[in-house]
PDB file of C-alpha atoms in Angstrom:
ATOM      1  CA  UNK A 563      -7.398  25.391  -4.798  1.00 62.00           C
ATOM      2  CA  UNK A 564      -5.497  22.017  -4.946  1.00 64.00           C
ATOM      3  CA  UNK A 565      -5.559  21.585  -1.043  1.00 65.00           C
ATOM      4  CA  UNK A 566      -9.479  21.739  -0.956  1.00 64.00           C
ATOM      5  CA  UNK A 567      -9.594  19.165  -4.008  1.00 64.00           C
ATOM      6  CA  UNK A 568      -7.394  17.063  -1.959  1.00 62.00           C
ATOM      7  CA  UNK A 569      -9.021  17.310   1.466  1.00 59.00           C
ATOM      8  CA  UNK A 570     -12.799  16.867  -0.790  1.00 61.00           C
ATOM      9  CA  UNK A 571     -11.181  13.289  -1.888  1.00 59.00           C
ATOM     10  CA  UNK A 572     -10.188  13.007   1.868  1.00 60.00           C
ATOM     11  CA  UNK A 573     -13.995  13.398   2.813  1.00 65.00           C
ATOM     12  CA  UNK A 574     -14.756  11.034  -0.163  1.00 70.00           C
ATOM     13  CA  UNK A 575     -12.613   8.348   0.656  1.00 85.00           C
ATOM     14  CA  UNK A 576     -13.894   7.997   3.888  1.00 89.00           C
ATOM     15  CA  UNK A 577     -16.665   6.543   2.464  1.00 91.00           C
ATOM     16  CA  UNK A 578     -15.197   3.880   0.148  1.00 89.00           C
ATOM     17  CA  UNK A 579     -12.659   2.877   2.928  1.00 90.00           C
ATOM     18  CA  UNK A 580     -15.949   2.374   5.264  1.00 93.00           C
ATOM     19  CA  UNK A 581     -17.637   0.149   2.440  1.00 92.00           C
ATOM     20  CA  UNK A 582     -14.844  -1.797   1.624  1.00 91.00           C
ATOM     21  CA  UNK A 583     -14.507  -2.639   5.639  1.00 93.00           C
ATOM     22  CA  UNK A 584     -18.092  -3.772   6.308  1.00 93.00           C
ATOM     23  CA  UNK A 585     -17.327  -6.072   2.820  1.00 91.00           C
ATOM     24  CA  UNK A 586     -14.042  -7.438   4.518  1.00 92.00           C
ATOM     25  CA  UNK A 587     -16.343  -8.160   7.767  1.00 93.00           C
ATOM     26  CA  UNK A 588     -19.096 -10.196   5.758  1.00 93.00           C
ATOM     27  CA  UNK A 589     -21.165  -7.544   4.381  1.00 92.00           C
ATOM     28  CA  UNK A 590     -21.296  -8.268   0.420  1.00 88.00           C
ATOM     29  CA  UNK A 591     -24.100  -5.338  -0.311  1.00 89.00           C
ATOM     30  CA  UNK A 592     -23.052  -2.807   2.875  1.00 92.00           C
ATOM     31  CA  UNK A 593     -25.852  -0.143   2.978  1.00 94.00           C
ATOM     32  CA  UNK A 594     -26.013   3.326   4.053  1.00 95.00           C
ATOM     33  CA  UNK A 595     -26.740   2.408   7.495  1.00 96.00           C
ATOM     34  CA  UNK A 596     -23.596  -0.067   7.718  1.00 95.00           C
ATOM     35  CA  UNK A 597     -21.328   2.607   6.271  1.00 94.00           C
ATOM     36  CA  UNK A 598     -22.491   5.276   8.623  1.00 94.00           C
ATOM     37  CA  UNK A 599     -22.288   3.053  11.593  1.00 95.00           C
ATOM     38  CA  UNK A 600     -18.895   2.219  10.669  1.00 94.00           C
ATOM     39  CA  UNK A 601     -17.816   5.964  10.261  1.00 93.00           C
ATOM     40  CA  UNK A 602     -19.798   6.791  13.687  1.00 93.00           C
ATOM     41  CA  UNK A 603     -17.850   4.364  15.418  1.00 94.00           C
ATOM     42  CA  UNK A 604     -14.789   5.864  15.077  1.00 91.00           C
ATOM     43  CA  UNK A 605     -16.175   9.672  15.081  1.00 91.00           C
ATOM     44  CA  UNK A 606     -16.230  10.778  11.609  1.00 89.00           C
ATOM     45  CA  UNK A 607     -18.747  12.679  10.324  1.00 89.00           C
ATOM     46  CA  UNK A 608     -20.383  11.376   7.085  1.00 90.00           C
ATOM     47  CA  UNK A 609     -21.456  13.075   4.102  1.00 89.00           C
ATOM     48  CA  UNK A 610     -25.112  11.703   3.167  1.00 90.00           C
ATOM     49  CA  UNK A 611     -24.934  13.446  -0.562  1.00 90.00           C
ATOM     50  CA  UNK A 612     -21.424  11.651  -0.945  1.00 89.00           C
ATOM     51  CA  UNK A 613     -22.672   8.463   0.707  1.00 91.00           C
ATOM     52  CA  UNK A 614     -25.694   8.213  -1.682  1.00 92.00           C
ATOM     53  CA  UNK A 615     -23.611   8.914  -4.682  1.00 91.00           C
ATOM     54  CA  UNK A 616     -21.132   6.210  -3.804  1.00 90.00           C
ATOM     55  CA  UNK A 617     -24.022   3.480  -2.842  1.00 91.00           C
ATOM     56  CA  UNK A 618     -25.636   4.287  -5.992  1.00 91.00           C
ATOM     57  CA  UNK A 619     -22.514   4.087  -8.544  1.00 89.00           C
ATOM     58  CA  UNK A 620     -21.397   0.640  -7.206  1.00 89.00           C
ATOM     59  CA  UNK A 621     -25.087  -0.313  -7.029  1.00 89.00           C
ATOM     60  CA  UNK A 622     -25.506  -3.759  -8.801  1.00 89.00           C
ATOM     61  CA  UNK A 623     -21.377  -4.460  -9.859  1.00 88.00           C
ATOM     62  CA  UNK A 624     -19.005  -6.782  -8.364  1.00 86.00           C
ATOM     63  CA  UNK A 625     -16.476  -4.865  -6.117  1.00 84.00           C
ATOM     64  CA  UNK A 626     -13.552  -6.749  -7.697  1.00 85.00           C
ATOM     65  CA  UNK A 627     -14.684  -5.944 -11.208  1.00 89.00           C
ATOM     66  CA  UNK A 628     -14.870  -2.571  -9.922  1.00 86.00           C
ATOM     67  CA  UNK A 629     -11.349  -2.429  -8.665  1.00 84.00           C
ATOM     68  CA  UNK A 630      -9.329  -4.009 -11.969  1.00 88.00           C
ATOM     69  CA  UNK A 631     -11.490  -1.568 -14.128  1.00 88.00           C
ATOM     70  CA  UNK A 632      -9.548   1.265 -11.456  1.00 85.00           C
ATOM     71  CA  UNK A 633      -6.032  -0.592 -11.458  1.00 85.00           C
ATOM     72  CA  UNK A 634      -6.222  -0.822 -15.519  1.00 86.00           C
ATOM     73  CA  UNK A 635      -6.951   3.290 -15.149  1.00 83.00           C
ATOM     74  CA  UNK A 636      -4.232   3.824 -12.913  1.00 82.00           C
ATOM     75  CA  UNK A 637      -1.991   2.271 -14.726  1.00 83.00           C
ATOM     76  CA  UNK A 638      -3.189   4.482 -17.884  1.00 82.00           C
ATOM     77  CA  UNK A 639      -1.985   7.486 -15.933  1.00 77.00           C
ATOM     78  CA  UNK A 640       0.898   9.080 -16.300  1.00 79.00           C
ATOM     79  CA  UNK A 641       2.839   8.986 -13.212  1.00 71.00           C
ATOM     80  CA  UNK A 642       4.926  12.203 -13.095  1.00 68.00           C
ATOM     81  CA  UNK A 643       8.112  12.174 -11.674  1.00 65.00           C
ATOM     82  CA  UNK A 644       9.277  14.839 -14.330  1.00 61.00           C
ATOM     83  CA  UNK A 645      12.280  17.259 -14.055  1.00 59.00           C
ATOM     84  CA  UNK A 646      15.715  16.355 -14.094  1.00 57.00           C
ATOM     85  CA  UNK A 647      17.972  16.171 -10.947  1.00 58.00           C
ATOM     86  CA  UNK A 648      19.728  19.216 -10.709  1.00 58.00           C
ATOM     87  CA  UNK A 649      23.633  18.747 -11.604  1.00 57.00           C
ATOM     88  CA  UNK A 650      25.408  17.168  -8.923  1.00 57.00           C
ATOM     89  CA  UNK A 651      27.555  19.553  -6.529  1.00 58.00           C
ATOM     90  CA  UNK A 652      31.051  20.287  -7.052  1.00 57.00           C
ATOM     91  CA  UNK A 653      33.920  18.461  -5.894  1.00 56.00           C
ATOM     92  CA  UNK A 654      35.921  20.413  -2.768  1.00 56.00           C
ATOM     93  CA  UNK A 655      39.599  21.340  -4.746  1.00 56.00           C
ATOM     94  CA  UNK A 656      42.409  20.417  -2.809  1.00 55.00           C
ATOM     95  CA  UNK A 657      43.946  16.792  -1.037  1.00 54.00           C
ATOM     96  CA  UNK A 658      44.242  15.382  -4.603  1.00 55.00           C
ATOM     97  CA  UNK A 659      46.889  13.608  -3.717  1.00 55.00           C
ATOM     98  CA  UNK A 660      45.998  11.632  -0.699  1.00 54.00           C
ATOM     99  CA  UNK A 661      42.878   9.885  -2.999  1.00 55.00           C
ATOM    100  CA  UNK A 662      45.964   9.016  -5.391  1.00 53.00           C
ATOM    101  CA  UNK A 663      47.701   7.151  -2.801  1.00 51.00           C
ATOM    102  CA  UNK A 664      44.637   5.472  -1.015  1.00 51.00           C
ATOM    103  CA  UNK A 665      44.131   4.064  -5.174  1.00 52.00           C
ATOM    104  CA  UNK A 666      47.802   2.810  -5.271  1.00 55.00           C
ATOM    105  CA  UNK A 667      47.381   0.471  -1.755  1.00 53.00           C
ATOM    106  CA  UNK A 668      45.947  -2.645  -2.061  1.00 55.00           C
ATOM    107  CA  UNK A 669      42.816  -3.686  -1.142  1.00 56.00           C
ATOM    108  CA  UNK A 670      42.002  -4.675   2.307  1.00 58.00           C
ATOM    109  CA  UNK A 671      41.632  -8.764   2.408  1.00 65.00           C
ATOM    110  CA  UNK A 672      37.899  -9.846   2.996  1.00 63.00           C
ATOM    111  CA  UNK A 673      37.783 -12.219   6.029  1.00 66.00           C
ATOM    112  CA  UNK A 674      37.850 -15.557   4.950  1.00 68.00           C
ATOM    113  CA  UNK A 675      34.873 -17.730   6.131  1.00 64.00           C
ATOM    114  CA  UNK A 676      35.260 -20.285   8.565  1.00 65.00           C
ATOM    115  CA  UNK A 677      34.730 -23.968   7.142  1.00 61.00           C
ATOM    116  CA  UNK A 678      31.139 -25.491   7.508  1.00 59.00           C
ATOM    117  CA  UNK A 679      31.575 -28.540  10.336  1.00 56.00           C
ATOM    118  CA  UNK A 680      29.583 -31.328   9.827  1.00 56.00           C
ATOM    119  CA  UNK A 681      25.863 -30.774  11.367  1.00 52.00           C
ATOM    120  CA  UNK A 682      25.642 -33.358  14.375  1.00 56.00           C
ATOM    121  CA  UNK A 683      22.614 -36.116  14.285  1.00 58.00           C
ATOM    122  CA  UNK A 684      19.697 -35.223  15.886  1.00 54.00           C
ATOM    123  CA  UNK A 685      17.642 -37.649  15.418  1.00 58.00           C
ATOM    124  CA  UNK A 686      15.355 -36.523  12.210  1.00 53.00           C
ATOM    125  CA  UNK A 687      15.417 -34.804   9.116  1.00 52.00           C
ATOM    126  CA  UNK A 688      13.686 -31.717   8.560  1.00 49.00           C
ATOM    127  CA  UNK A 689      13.563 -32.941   4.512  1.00 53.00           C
ATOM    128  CA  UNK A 690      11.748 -35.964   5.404  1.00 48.00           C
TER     129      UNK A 690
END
């Protein structure tokens, strides 16, 4: 049931992705012609009923207006992401006391950088 909801947004945003490319190219009120040509060009098959539905609900509205009113809804949503990580595996028993002695020994020195040499004149500044 959820795959065909998914793949009938698929088919849907086909349509929106079309209209929102002939507005990047110039088009500021793309019609159903310009969105099918755009679909036909790269062989996908378009849905007239969906096509009409989409012309006619963003018929008269500024596309920008259109997209903040979606951003503020999205944002609305809750995002999911529920269920806690499961408990973390446990340790392997066993060679305790090798991890004792690596703690004991001291830290490995971090190479110390080499001095900065004066740059050499080259004739400009990239500041100026």
């Amino acid at each position: 049931k959820q795959v065909r909801r998914v793949a009938q947004q698929c088919r849907t945003m086909k349509h929106v992705a079309a209209y929102l490319l002939a507005q990047l190219g110039g088009n500021s009120s793309p019609d159903a012609e310009a969105i099918t040509a755009i679909l036909n060009s790269v062989g996908a098959s378009v849905d007239s009923e969906k096509l009409t539905k989409l012309l006619s609900s963003l018929e008269g509205k500024d596309l920008i207006e259109v997209l903040a009113a979606g951003k503020a809804k999205m944002a609305a949503m809750p995002a999911g992401g529920g269920g806690g990580g499961g408990g973390g595996g446990g340790g392997g028993g066993g060679g305790g006391g090798a991890v004792a002695a690596a703690a004991e020994a001291p830290a490995a020195k971090a190479p110390e950088p080499e001095p900065v040499e004066e740059e050499e004149e080259m004739g400009f500044d990239l500041f100026d």
